[in-house]
C-alpha cells in the first residue's frame, strides 16, 4: 500500500505509512492514517485540509511531539536526513529527539497570540534554543537574537529583546515565533497554519517572509493551511488531507489542472472566488466532515461524494499514482467521470 | 472501664524527705487570668488562686481544722461586738519592689482597689464600712454590723496586699505587673503563654521559698495538659475534672495529690420563674435526679462522692441528717409531684391542667457540662418533664442569671468559704444581695443567717447551718452532683505540694481547689534524685533477697 | 506602576473604612454585657454594672463610640482592654509574631509540599501517581484542622514524643525549640492549605501545559525540567498567589482553633478568649487589625502580579 | 471552610488585542467548546468506580437522614449508664458515648442534622448569593461594583469570627446555626454565580434572545439561569462538605447546635474528652464525617469540573 | 432626506434601513475607545450589504448597534423610517423584531439547555404568535432540517453547519425584514461554508430579506453582496456596488486589502508585488491617528491626511448616479497606474 518514493537518497524528509491514533475518553481518534510523502531540501510541501483532518497531529508527529496518549502504528517511519545520516524520528529516544528539536527541525504555530510565553521576555524565549543547542553564552545568544529579529523584519530589535509578547501585535509576534524557529538553522521548518489567526493584510507579509527565508536558507518546509489559496503560490507540492489521510498529492500545477480526487475538486468548487461575479451559486459539498473516532471502513469521503459507488463504502481506496509524482486515493477518480472536465473549475 | 480498677499507687510518699533548695519548676494551669490586680482581676478560678499563692500572701489562711489563722497578719482580733476588727501586721515585711507592707499600704489597698465602684471585690465586702489606721502596723476595719466570720474575707483577694507604689507606677497596666509580698516575684508575663517568677530573696518567712523559679503555663486543654506531664514538658499540672483525675490515678511515674472540695456542680432554679417557683416542681426535679449517674457521666465514680449539701463529708459543717433527708433517686415520688402540679388548676406556669411541664435548662458549651445537662434532661424527661436545653456562652449565661432571666441553669457553686458568707450570698434578700441568683428567700434562713453572723460559738453556728440545710432539702432551690475533686499531679522529683505550714508550724488546709502553697514546695536536683532512686532500688533489692 | 498605586489607593482607603465600620458593627452585635463579664458572677450589682459601663463609655450611642474609636484607631491607639488593663495595640503586637510565624510556616510548608507534588501530578496527569496525589488532596481537604491537630498530637507528641504537644518557645529563647514547638500547629494548619494549593496549581499547570507556548518550548528542544520550571510554573502560579492571599482569612480562622488546642500565645487565641469574655475593645482591635492586614495583603498580592505578570505590569 | 476557589487571578484578558478567529481555528475552538463532549461526559461513563462509591455513600447518609426515625436503631437520646463508653462491637455496634448512648443511633440521627445544616446553609448561600451574583454578572455597572466591594469587605473577616459573632447573636438552634453558616456562604456563591453569569452573558444566545424581543426577566430566567445553575449546584456539593467541616469546627468550640441533638461535629468534640480512654467516641464520628466530606468533595469536584467556567471568564 | 455631509446615503423610496453617524464607544479600563465612529450607510429593500474590514475595526459593533444591543452613543438608526435609538422599552422590543441577527459562532449562539424546537419557537412564544408549531416546522424545513427528527434534540447533537441552520431558522421564525449576519460562516469548515452561503441566498429569495453581511473574507462578501462597505478602525472608507468596489477600489486600503487575498487564481494574486503591501499594524482603537485613520499605513499619505479627516465623496463624481463613495483625500483614480514601487516588501 505504501508508495515508492523517488530519489530517496536526496530527500530531506521521508514519511512512510505514518499513522497516529489518539486514545480519548470517548474512543480512539484515528487522527492520521497511512500518510506517506517525501520532501526535498529547499522544497515546500503544502498541506491542505479542513479542520480536524489531522494536519496538526501530523505536524506534531514529525516533531516527535505527540501527546502521551498517542499511539503510532509500528510500521510507520519518519526519516529525517541529519548530519548523522537518516534517522527515524519514531524510533528515537526522547533525549535524542530533544536534541534534534529546534536544531534540525523547527515549528511555527498557528496562533502567535498563544505561542509565546506571556511571562518571559522575547530575549529569553529566542535565546533558549541557542543556549540549549549551540551552547552559546548569554551575551552571544542575545547578540544572535537581535540579528534574528532584524532578519524577520521586526523594527528596533535591540529594545524589543527586553519586551514581553503582549507588547507586540499579532504579526510581530508571529515574526518572533519565526525567529525562534530559525534560531538554530533547522533543515526542516513546519509551519502549522502560520497565518490563520492573522489579518489578511498581515498574512501576506508573514507568508512572504516565510517563503523568502525558506528559499534563502534552502530549508525544507511543510506549510499547513486550511486555505488552498495560501499554499497555492508558495508550495511545490500540495497534499490534500481528508479524515486523516492524504487523499491527493501532486505538484501545484498538476493539482489545479488535473485533480483526480473528487474531494479536491469539490473543495475548489465550494469556495467563493474573487473572480466570480456576485451571487454566483456555489457548489456545496453536502453532509459534514467525518468524525475520526472509530471510523468505519471505506473511503471517508464516500458519504459526501457525488461519484461514490458501493465499493467506496466498503473498501478504503489505495493510493494510486497518476502521472509524475501525482498520487491520489480514489477508485473512481475525477478524470474517469464522463462529462466532467477536471479543470472545469478554471473556466 | 473508668471508675473501676486499673488505679495505680501514685500517692506521694508520706515523708517527703529533706527539702532541697534550687530548681526551676514548670507548672501547667487550667487557664489564664485576665488581670493580676486584686479587685480588678477575676480571682476565683483555681488557676488564678494557685498563682496568687506564689505572688501574694493572704492576711489570713485556714488551718487543717478549718479555723482562721493569721498568716501575713500577725493577729486578727475582733471587738466584743464583732463589728470592729483589728489587724496587726508583721514588722519588716516588704513587697517585691522593696516597699514596706504597713498600715498605710493596707489601707491604700482597701480604699483604691476594693472599696470602690467597679471593683470586682466590692460586693463581697459590703459589710465593711471603712478602715482606719491605728498605728504603723495596725489597722481597724469598721463593719456596718457584726460579722463573726469576718477573717474569711481576708483569705481571698481582699486580703492579698499589693504594693501601692507599684500600682501607682504602672497605672492602667498595674494588672500586668503584680507586686505582692509572696514567695516569688514577677519576671515576665506573656499572657496565654507563660508567667515567669523567680525567688523572692527578701521573703518574710525565713529560709523560704525553696525553689529558684517557677514558670506557670496556662494549658486549658485537659488532655494537652496531661500530655505535657507525660512528655516531661511540665513538672506540675492541676485539674478539677473528674475524668482527668481518673486518668491520673492510672498513671504511674507521677505523684498524684487529691483533695476533695466543698464545691460542686449543680443545677439552680430561679424561684421567681414559673414553673420552678413552685417548690413541688423543684422537689420533683430533685427526686428525679440520680446524682450517681451524673457523677458517672462526669467520669467521677470513685472520685467525687455524691453531694447532698453545701459541704462534703470531710467538712466540719457536714450534717448526716441533711444527707439522709436530701431528696434524690426516687422517680416514683418525682412523678407524683409532677402530676400533682400538672393537675393543679392553679399551677403557676398558667398552662392548662394536664399539659406537661416545660422546662428550660441553660448550660455552657463546655463539653462535660453539656454531657451533664443532657443527663439532667434525660432524668427529668423520664419523670414527665419536657426539658429543653439552651446552650449559651458564659457571657450570656452570667448576664441571664444576674438579670434573673433564666429558669434553670447548670451552675458551679463555690462553697469553700465560711457558711455565713456562702449562705448569705446565696439566700440573702435579692434586693440587697445580688448574688442570690435563685431568688430564693425564707424567713428561717434570714433568722439563721443572723445567728451565723453574730454567734461565735461553733456548735451553735453548726446547728444553724444544719437548720438551713434541712430547709433546703424541702425547698430545693438547687440540686447537686458530686463534690469537686481537686488534683495536682507532679513529676516524682517535686515534693511537698500539700503539707504547708504556718510560721508557727501549724499545718495548713492543704490544697483546696488545687491551690498550692509554692513557698514550701521543693524539687530534688539531679544528684539527690539519682541518690534517692539508687536508695529505693537498693531497698527493693534488699527486700527481694 | 506608581500610577497604578495611586489609582488603587483611594479604593484601598475606602475598603479599609468600610472594614472598620463593619468591624465595629460586628462586635456590637455580640450579646452580653462586657461590664458584667468584668465584674464576674461574684461582684455584680446593678449600680456597679452601671458605674462600670459609664466608666467604659458603653452608655454612649453606637455612632459616637464608632467615631471615637476610629479617631483614636487612626492615631494608632486601639484603646486599653478594661479586662486586662493591657493596651490593645501592645497585646496584638506581642501576640503577632506567634500567629505570623504559624501562618507563614503553614503556608511555606504547604507551598513546599504543594508545588513539587502539583508539578509531578500535572506532568503525569492521569497517571496512577496523579490519582494517588489527588486522592491525598481530597482526603486532606476532608479533615478539619482541629481533627488533624488532635491526631498529630496523638501521634507525634503522645506516642512518638518527637514534638511537644503544647506550648510555645520564643525564637529568642531557643531557635530550635521554637521550630519544634511551632511544628505541629503549623502542620495542622498547613494540611488543608496544602490540599488546596496542590489542586489549584495542578489544574492551572495542566491548562498551561496544553498551551501552545509549551509546545513551542518543547519544539525548541528544551529539557522537561526547564519547561516545567521556567515556562509552566510562573504563568500557572497566579491563581495560587491570589489564593494564598485570600486564604489568609482561612489561616487566621484556623489559627484561632489551632492556637486554642496547642495553647499558643497568638492573636487567634487572644481573639477567641476576648470574644468569650466580651472584651469588646480587644475584639474590635484584633478584628480590625486582621481585616486590615487581609485587605492590605491582598492589595499587595494584586500589586505583586505586576511583578510576576508583565501583562499587568504594562497595562497599568 | 468556605474556601473561595472561584476567585481567579486578576489577570486581565489581553488588553485590546483583537483576535482574528477564522476558518479552522474557530471551528476547532467551537469544537472544543462543544457541549456534546461535556454532556457525554456527564451522563455517560468516565466517572469511575470511586465516583460511584462516593455517591453510594452519600446516598446512604441521605437515607439515614431521611429515615432516621424508622431505622432499627436505638434511641439516640437515651443514656444507659451501664453502657457508658462501651467499645464497638459490644452491646452497641459502634460503641456507646460518655452518657452510654448508642453511637450508631447518634450517627444516624446526626446525619440528619448534618444533612439539614448543609442543605439549608448551602441553599441560603445559593439562593441569596446566587441571585446577587447572577444579577451582578448580568447587570454589571454600579450594582456589580458595589456588591463586589461589599463582598470584598466581608471576605476580609476571618470566617470563624463572622460565624462566632453570628452564632452569638442569633443563637444555637439548628435553624440559627444553619442560617449563620448559610449567610457565611453568600460571598462565595455570589462570586461563583457571577463568574458563571459573566461567561453565559457573553454567549450570543443571550443576545439573540434580546434581538427577538425577550424581556430581561425572561432572559434571566430562561437563558441565564439554566446555564448558571448547574455549575452552581455542582459547587454546592463541595460547599456542603465544607459546611459539615465548619459545623464541626463550631462544635469543637462548643458553639454548634444545642444538645441533645446529635451532630457529627458535636460527637467528635464530645469524644475528645475520652480520647485517652475510649478513642472510638471521637474516632467513629470522625471517620463518618471524613468519609462524607470526602465523598462530597469528590463527587462535587467531578461534577464541577464538567461545568467549570474557564478561568479567564471569572 | 440625505444631508450633504453624508452623500453615500441614497435618496430612494425603498430604503429599509438607514444608519446615520453611528457612534459607539466602550470604556476599557480608564480609556474610552471609539469602536464605531460616525458610520453612515443605508440598505435598500432586498439588497445585501457586505461589511468588510480587518479584525477589530468595528464590524460586529455596527451590527449590534443597529440592533440597539447596546444602543449606540450617537447617531440614528432608521428602520422603516422609525428611529430605533429613540425607542424605549416595549416599543423597541416590538419594533426590533423586524431586524434579526445571526452570529459567527453557531454553537455559542444556541442555548445548550434547550431543545431545537424551543429555540426556534422562542420569538413566537415571546410575541404569543398563533400556530407556533406550524411556523416552526415551516422554517425548519426551509433551512433543511427535518422537524420530526431534529426538533426534539439539543444543539450539542448537531454539527456547526447544522447549528448555523438552526440559528437561521430561529431568526426567520419572526419573519424579519432585515437579517444582520455577523460572520456567519467564519467558524465553519470550508466544505460546509458553501452550504450556508447558498442557504442564505435561498432564504433571502424566499422571505424577501434585506441583509447586512459582515465578514472579513472578501471573496465570501463579494459572493453574497450587492453593495460592499469597507471599514477601517471604526470608520467607513469606501462603499459602493460590489463589482465597482472590487474591480476599481478607490481607497488605498481597499486596494491593499484586495491585493492581500491569497487566491488560487493567479490573476488576482499579487505575488508580483505590483501593489504595495500594507506595512505596520492596525493602530490601537484607543488612540486612533489624527485625520485619516489609515494614514499611518497608507502609501499615499501626505500632510493633509494627518490634519483633516477625509469626508465621504462620490467616486467618479461626474457620473450622475454614481453609487460608489470613498473617504480619502487621494482616492485612486480608475486609470491610475498600479505600479507604485514595491517599496517595502520584507528583505531578508
Ligand atoms: N490531544 C488530542 N486528544 C484527542 N484528540 C485530538 C487531540 N488533538 C487532536 N485530536 C483530534 O485529532 C483529529 C485531528 O486533529 P488536528 O488538530 O490534527 O486537526 P487539524 O487538521 O490540525 O485541524 P485544524 O485546522 O482545526 O487545526 C481531530 O479529530 C481532533 O479532534
Ligand atoms: N464589549 C466591548 N467592550 C470593550 N470593547 C469592545 C467591546 N466590544 C468590542 N470592543 C472593541 O471595539 C472594537 C471593535 O470591535 P468589533 O467586535 O466590532 O470588531 P470586528 O470588526 O467585529 O472584529 P472581528 O472581525 O474580530 O469580529 C475592537 O477594538 C474591540 O476591542
Ligand atoms: Mg491544526
Ligand atoms: Mg466581529
Tab-separated table of N, CA and C in Angstrom, chain A residues 50-51 151 169-172 175 199-205 207-209 212-213 216 226-230 232-234 256 263 267-268 270-289 304 346, chain E residues 48 54-55 157-159 162 189-195 197-198 201-202 204 218-220 222-226 242-243 246 253 256-271 277-281 297 346-348:
chain	number	residue	atom	x	y	z
A	50	UNK	N	-9.409	20.359	5.858
A	50	UNK	CA	-10.343	21.057	6.725
A	50	UNK	C	-9.966	20.865	8.183
A	51	UNK	N	-10.665	21.557	8.993
A	51	UNK	CA	-10.425	21.447	10.428
A	51	UNK	C	-10.623	19.993	10.863
A	151	UNK	N	16.375	39.986	11.110
A	151	UNK	CA	16.203	39.136	9.945
A	151	UNK	C	14.723	38.964	9.610
A	169	UNK	N	2.150	43.306	18.445
A	169	UNK	CA	0.927	42.926	17.752
A	169	UNK	C	1.077	41.507	17.222
A	170	UNK	N	-0.031	40.978	16.742
A	170	UNK	CA	-0.039	39.598	16.286
A	170	UNK	C	1.007	39.320	15.213
A	171	UNK	N	1.074	40.202	14.248
A	171	UNK	CA	2.029	39.979	13.171
A	171	UNK	C	3.458	39.997	13.687
A	172	UNK	N	3.735	40.915	14.593
A	172	UNK	CA	5.078	40.984	15.150
A	172	UNK	C	5.398	39.713	15.925
A	175	UNK	N	6.360	36.998	13.776
A	175	UNK	CA	7.746	37.150	13.331
A	175	UNK	C	8.700	36.624	14.392
A	199	UNK	N	-4.700	38.916	10.388
A	199	UNK	CA	-5.498	39.646	9.408
A	199	UNK	C	-4.913	39.465	8.012
A	200	UNK	N	-5.801	39.607	7.025
A	200	UNK	CA	-5.338	39.391	5.644
A	200	UNK	C	-4.123	40.204	5.295
A	201	UNK	N	-4.136	41.469	5.685
A	201	UNK	CA	-3.027	42.322	5.259
A	201	UNK	C	-1.723	41.870	5.894
A	202	UNK	N	-1.791	41.327	7.095
A	202	UNK	CA	-0.584	40.870	7.777
A	202	UNK	C	-0.193	39.488	7.275
A	203	UNK	N	-1.212	38.712	6.986
A	203	UNK	CA	-0.997	37.357	6.484
A	203	UNK	C	-0.018	37.350	5.316
A	204	UNK	N	-0.235	38.264	4.413
A	204	UNK	CA	0.644	38.347	3.242
A	204	UNK	C	2.089	38.567	3.647
A	205	UNK	N	2.275	39.515	4.541
A	205	UNK	CA	3.653	39.826	4.963
A	205	UNK	C	4.329	38.591	5.530
A	207	UNK	N	3.567	35.378	5.191
A	207	UNK	CA	3.787	34.306	4.218
A	207	UNK	C	4.987	34.624	3.333
A	208	UNK	N	5.056	35.875	2.900
A	208	UNK	CA	6.185	36.262	2.064
A	208	UNK	C	7.491	36.106	2.816
A	209	UNK	N	7.464	36.500	4.060
A	209	UNK	CA	8.659	36.387	4.886
A	209	UNK	C	9.094	34.928	4.986
A	212	UNK	N	10.323	33.529	1.701
A	212	UNK	CA	11.598	34.163	1.372
A	212	UNK	C	12.736	33.514	2.147
A	213	UNK	N	12.543	33.360	3.425
A	213	UNK	CA	13.584	32.779	4.260
A	213	UNK	C	13.845	31.327	3.892
A	216	UNK	N	15.906	31.251	0.811
A	216	UNK	CA	17.240	31.737	1.094
A	216	UNK	C	18.075	30.678	1.812
A	226	UNK	N	-5.668	25.541	5.945
A	226	UNK	CA	-6.962	25.013	5.535
A	226	UNK	C	-7.422	25.724	4.264
A	227	UNK	N	-6.604	26.668	3.825
A	227	UNK	CA	-6.986	27.522	2.716
A	227	UNK	C	-6.081	27.222	1.519
A	228	UNK	N	-6.697	26.681	0.488
A	228	UNK	CA	-5.897	26.345	-0.705
A	228	UNK	C	-5.155	27.559	-1.227
A	229	UNK	N	-5.800	28.722	-1.145
A	229	UNK	CA	-5.192	29.929	-1.682
A	229	UNK	C	-3.858	30.231	-1.045
A	230	UNK	N	-3.729	29.952	0.251
A	230	UNK	CA	-2.492	30.275	0.954
A	230	UNK	C	-1.323	29.471	0.398
A	232	UNK	N	-1.308	27.830	-2.529
A	232	UNK	CA	-1.291	27.694	-3.988
A	232	UNK	C	-0.016	28.228	-4.606
A	233	UNK	N	0.404	29.416	-4.209
A	233	UNK	CA	1.540	30.015	-4.871
A	233	UNK	C	2.845	29.833	-4.133
A	234	UNK	N	2.815	29.085	-3.084
A	234	UNK	CA	4.009	29.013	-2.258
A	234	UNK	C	4.561	27.612	-2.097
A	256	UNK	N	-3.982	21.633	-9.602
A	256	UNK	CA	-5.057	22.521	-10.049
A	256	UNK	C	-5.518	22.199	-11.464
A	263	UNK	N	-12.816	14.911	-3.790
A	263	UNK	CA	-12.831	15.883	-2.691
A	263	UNK	C	-12.082	17.145	-3.069
A	267	UNK	N	-13.787	20.722	-3.159
A	267	UNK	CA	-13.240	21.785	-2.317
A	267	UNK	C	-13.027	23.048	-3.154
A	268	UNK	N	-12.436	22.859	-4.292
A	268	UNK	CA	-12.161	24.003	-5.148
A	268	UNK	C	-13.451	24.673	-5.601
A	270	UNK	N	-16.286	24.670	-4.028
A	270	UNK	CA	-17.169	25.194	-2.982
A	270	UNK	C	-16.705	26.526	-2.432
A	271	UNK	N	-15.446	26.889	-2.611
A	271	UNK	CA	-15.041	28.177	-2.039
A	271	UNK	C	-15.358	29.300	-3.012
A	272	UNK	N	-15.908	30.380	-2.509
A	272	UNK	CA	-16.193	31.508	-3.376
A	272	UNK	C	-14.893	32.094	-3.911
A	273	UNK	N	-14.931	32.578	-5.128
A	273	UNK	CA	-13.720	33.128	-5.729
A	273	UNK	C	-13.939	34.601	-6.004
A	274	UNK	N	-12.859	35.322	-5.927
A	274	UNK	CA	-12.956	36.748	-6.222
A	274	UNK	C	-13.294	36.991	-7.688
A	275	UNK	N	-12.884	36.049	-8.488
A	275	UNK	CA	-13.080	36.247	-9.925
A	275	UNK	C	-14.535	36.069	-10.332
A	276	UNK	N	-15.300	35.407	-9.466
A	276	UNK	CA	-16.690	35.207	-9.822
A	276	UNK	C	-17.503	36.459	-9.543
A	277	UNK	N	-18.535	36.682	-10.342
A	277	UNK	CA	-19.405	37.821	-10.056
A	277	UNK	C	-20.244	37.530	-8.811
A	278	UNK	N	-20.793	38.576	-8.194
A	278	UNK	CA	-21.648	38.358	-7.024
A	278	UNK	C	-22.777	37.403	-7.348
A	279	UNK	N	-23.217	36.747	-6.295
A	279	UNK	CA	-24.361	35.833	-6.352
A	279	UNK	C	-24.113	34.632	-7.255
A	280	UNK	N	-22.842	34.307	-7.486
A	280	UNK	CA	-22.563	33.062	-8.189
A	280	UNK	C	-22.938	31.917	-7.281
A	281	UNK	N	-23.711	30.990	-7.814
A	281	UNK	CA	-24.129	29.850	-6.993
A	281	UNK	C	-22.904	28.981	-6.698
A	282	UNK	N	-22.708	28.644	-5.429
A	282	UNK	CA	-21.559	27.817	-5.056
A	282	UNK	C	-21.944	26.349	-5.124
A	283	UNK	N	-20.923	25.539	-5.408
A	283	UNK	CA	-21.167	24.098	-5.430
A	283	UNK	C	-20.876	23.564	-4.021
A	284	UNK	N	-21.887	23.417	-3.270
A	284	UNK	CA	-21.671	22.994	-1.888
A	284	UNK	C	-21.430	21.495	-1.833
A	285	UNK	N	-20.604	21.099	-0.885
A	285	UNK	CA	-20.441	19.672	-0.607
A	285	UNK	C	-21.484	19.328	0.447
A	286	UNK	N	-22.313	18.378	0.132
A	286	UNK	CA	-23.353	18.058	1.114
A	286	UNK	C	-22.725	17.354	2.315
A	287	UNK	N	-23.506	17.211	3.341
A	287	UNK	CA	-23.048	16.484	4.524
A	287	UNK	C	-22.017	17.259	5.310
A	288	UNK	N	-21.396	16.549	6.197
A	288	UNK	CA	-20.407	17.219	7.032
A	288	UNK	C	-19.160	16.371	7.158
A	289	UNK	N	-18.048	17.011	7.547
A	289	UNK	CA	-16.798	16.259	7.665
A	289	UNK	C	-16.966	15.105	8.652
A	304	UNK	N	-20.224	11.770	1.099
A	304	UNK	CA	-20.472	13.094	0.534
A	304	UNK	C	-20.130	13.158	-0.952
A	346	UNK	N	-11.608	25.955	-13.622
A	346	UNK	CA	-10.801	27.087	-14.009
A	346	UNK	C	-11.540	28.040	-14.942
E	48	UNK	N	-28.333	43.226	-0.409
E	48	UNK	CA	-27.399	42.693	0.578
E	48	UNK	C	-26.199	43.622	0.646
E	54	UNK	N	-10.699	44.695	8.676
E	54	UNK	CA	-9.852	43.837	9.472
E	54	UNK	C	-10.460	43.613	10.849
E	55	UNK	N	-9.886	42.648	11.518
E	55	UNK	CA	-10.368	42.324	12.856
E	55	UNK	C	-10.341	43.567	13.748
E	157	UNK	N	-26.112	18.147	19.790
E	157	UNK	CA	-26.158	16.950	18.962
E	157	UNK	C	-26.025	17.277	17.476
E	158	UNK	N	-25.743	18.546	17.199
E	158	UNK	CA	-25.648	18.942	15.795
E	158	UNK	C	-24.250	19.448	15.474
E	159	UNK	N	-23.916	19.390	14.205
E	159	UNK	CA	-22.621	19.917	13.786
E	159	UNK	C	-22.719	21.427	13.647
E	162	UNK	N	-25.092	22.572	10.928
E	162	UNK	CA	-26.500	22.403	11.284
E	162	UNK	C	-26.928	23.422	12.323
E	189	UNK	N	-16.375	24.901	8.600
E	189	UNK	CA	-15.428	24.272	7.694
E	189	UNK	C	-15.685	24.759	6.283
E	190	UNK	N	-14.611	24.829	5.509
E	190	UNK	CA	-14.768	25.319	4.127
E	190	UNK	C	-15.845	24.550	3.376
E	191	UNK	N	-15.884	23.242	3.605
E	191	UNK	CA	-16.817	22.459	2.814
E	191	UNK	C	-18.263	22.699	3.241
E	192	UNK	N	-18.462	23.245	4.400
E	192	UNK	CA	-19.818	23.496	4.890
E	192	UNK	C	-20.223	24.936	4.600
E	193	UNK	N	-19.212	25.778	4.535
E	193	UNK	CA	-19.425	27.196	4.331
E	193	UNK	C	-20.337	27.463	3.127
E	194	UNK	N	-20.061	26.741	2.032
E	194	UNK	CA	-20.848	26.961	0.820
E	194	UNK	C	-22.310	26.616	1.047
E	195	UNK	N	-22.545	25.578	1.838
E	195	UNK	CA	-23.932	25.205	2.111
E	195	UNK	C	-24.684	26.372	2.735
E	197	UNK	N	-23.839	29.574	2.761
E	197	UNK	CA	-23.953	30.738	1.878
E	197	UNK	C	-25.108	30.543	0.899
E	198	UNK	N	-25.168	29.345	0.347
E	198	UNK	CA	-26.281	29.068	-0.569
E	198	UNK	C	-27.617	29.187	0.142
E	201	UNK	N	-28.667	32.710	0.571
E	201	UNK	CA	-29.193	33.262	-0.685
E	201	UNK	C	-30.629	32.783	-0.919
E	202	UNK	N	-30.836	31.502	-0.675
E	202	UNK	CA	-32.186	30.947	-0.874
E	202	UNK	C	-33.208	31.617	0.035
E	204	UNK	N	-33.018	34.430	1.388
E	204	UNK	CA	-33.221	35.813	1.006
E	204	UNK	C	-34.299	35.898	-0.082
E	218	UNK	N	-13.021	38.496	1.941
E	218	UNK	CA	-13.537	39.341	0.857
E	218	UNK	C	-14.213	38.541	-0.240
E	219	UNK	N	-13.726	37.335	-0.461
E	219	UNK	CA	-14.338	36.526	-1.511
E	219	UNK	C	-15.769	36.180	-1.132
E	220	UNK	N	-15.956	35.823	0.125
E	220	UNK	CA	-17.295	35.494	0.591
E	220	UNK	C	-18.209	36.705	0.482
E	222	UNK	N	-17.909	39.196	-1.443
E	222	UNK	CA	-18.208	39.516	-2.833
E	222	UNK	C	-19.297	38.595	-3.360
E	223	UNK	N	-19.190	37.349	-2.985
E	223	UNK	CA	-20.134	36.373	-3.494
E	223	UNK	C	-21.568	36.708	-3.124
E	224	UNK	N	-21.765	37.287	-1.982
E	224	UNK	CA	-23.136	37.400	-1.491
E	224	UNK	C	-23.701	38.816	-1.553
E	225	UNK	N	-22.844	39.820	-1.755
E	225	UNK	CA	-23.315	41.196	-1.577
E	225	UNK	C	-23.684	41.892	-2.895
E	226	UNK	N	-24.621	42.816	-2.769
E	226	UNK	CA	-24.903	43.728	-3.862
E	226	UNK	C	-24.039	44.966	-3.721
E	242	UNK	N	-20.829	46.175	-5.395
E	242	UNK	CA	-19.787	45.180	-5.188
E	242	UNK	C	-18.791	45.160	-6.340
E	243	UNK	N	-19.329	45.071	-7.532
E	243	UNK	CA	-18.433	44.971	-8.672
E	243	UNK	C	-17.524	46.173	-8.788
E	246	UNK	N	-14.814	46.084	-6.023
E	246	UNK	CA	-13.822	45.027	-6.194
E	246	UNK	C	-12.964	45.239	-7.438
E	253	UNK	N	-6.778	51.609	1.079
E	253	UNK	CA	-6.926	50.479	1.985
E	253	UNK	C	-7.654	49.337	1.305
E	256	UNK	N	-5.334	47.623	-0.980
E	256	UNK	CA	-4.365	46.768	-0.290
E	256	UNK	C	-5.035	45.489	0.220
E	257	UNK	N	-6.241	45.676	0.707
E	257	UNK	CA	-6.985	44.537	1.227
E	257	UNK	C	-7.189	43.512	0.125
E	258	UNK	N	-7.631	44.012	-1.019
E	258	UNK	CA	-7.896	43.113	-2.134
E	258	UNK	C	-6.610	42.437	-2.605
E	259	UNK	N	-5.547	43.207	-2.544
E	259	UNK	CA	-4.283	42.666	-3.028
E	259	UNK	C	-3.740	41.599	-2.098
E	260	UNK	N	-4.180	41.642	-0.874
E	260	UNK	CA	-3.615	40.722	0.100
E	260	UNK	C	-4.263	39.353	0.086
E	261	UNK	N	-5.384	39.234	-0.601
E	261	UNK	CA	-6.105	37.973	-0.512
E	261	UNK	C	-5.312	36.876	-1.206
E	262	UNK	N	-5.035	35.818	-0.490
E	262	UNK	CA	-4.377	34.704	-1.160
E	262	UNK	C	-5.403	33.988	-2.025
E	263	UNK	N	-5.126	33.910	-3.304
E	263	UNK	CA	-6.096	33.323	-4.213
E	263	UNK	C	-5.434	32.235	-5.017
E	264	UNK	N	-6.218	31.234	-5.294
E	264	UNK	CA	-5.706	30.170	-6.130
E	264	UNK	C	-5.475	30.721	-7.533
E	265	UNK	N	-6.407	31.548	-7.914
E	265	UNK	CA	-6.379	32.121	-9.242
E	265	UNK	C	-5.306	33.200	-9.305
E	266	UNK	N	-4.280	32.991	-10.087
E	266	UNK	CA	-3.146	33.896	-10.034
E	266	UNK	C	-3.444	35.253	-10.667
E	267	UNK	N	-4.556	35.308	-11.386
E	267	UNK	CA	-4.878	36.608	-11.977
E	267	UNK	C	-5.101	37.652	-10.881
E	268	UNK	N	-5.605	37.192	-9.755
E	268	UNK	CA	-5.846	38.144	-8.674
E	268	UNK	C	-4.728	38.169	-7.659
E	269	UNK	N	-3.802	37.300	-7.866
E	269	UNK	CA	-2.760	37.234	-6.859
E	269	UNK	C	-1.725	38.307	-7.104
E	270	UNK	N	-1.211	38.781	-6.028
E	270	UNK	CA	-0.311	39.910	-6.082
E	270	UNK	C	1.122	39.464	-5.869
E	271	UNK	N	1.387	38.234	-6.290
E	271	UNK	CA	2.711	37.697	-5.993
E	271	UNK	C	3.806	38.567	-6.585
E	277	UNK	N	2.293	46.218	-0.403
E	277	UNK	CA	1.653	45.583	0.748
E	277	UNK	C	1.569	46.589	1.878
E	278	UNK	N	0.575	46.409	2.690
E	278	UNK	CA	0.472	47.301	3.842
E	278	UNK	C	1.577	46.978	4.823
E	279	UNK	N	2.175	48.016	5.328
E	279	UNK	CA	3.178	47.815	6.367
E	279	UNK	C	2.562	48.122	7.711
E	280	UNK	N	3.226	47.655	8.716
E	280	UNK	CA	2.801	48.021	10.059
E	280	UNK	C	1.515	47.338	10.467
E	281	UNK	N	1.098	47.694	11.633
E	281	UNK	CA	-0.045	47.017	12.232
E	281	UNK	C	-1.180	48.008	12.429
E	297	UNK	N	-0.556	53.792	7.605
E	297	UNK	CA	-0.152	52.637	6.805
E	297	UNK	C	-0.338	52.905	5.310
E	346	UNK	N	9.410	42.798	2.551
E	346	UNK	CA	10.468	42.491	3.528
E	346	UNK	C	11.692	41.878	2.884
E	347	UNK	N	12.801	42.462	3.150
E	347	UNK	CA	14.046	41.925	2.631
E	347	UNK	C	14.710	41.082	3.712
E	348	UNK	N	15.004	39.868	3.398
E	348	UNK	CA	15.625	39.036	4.427
E	348	UNK	C	17.035	39.522	4.775
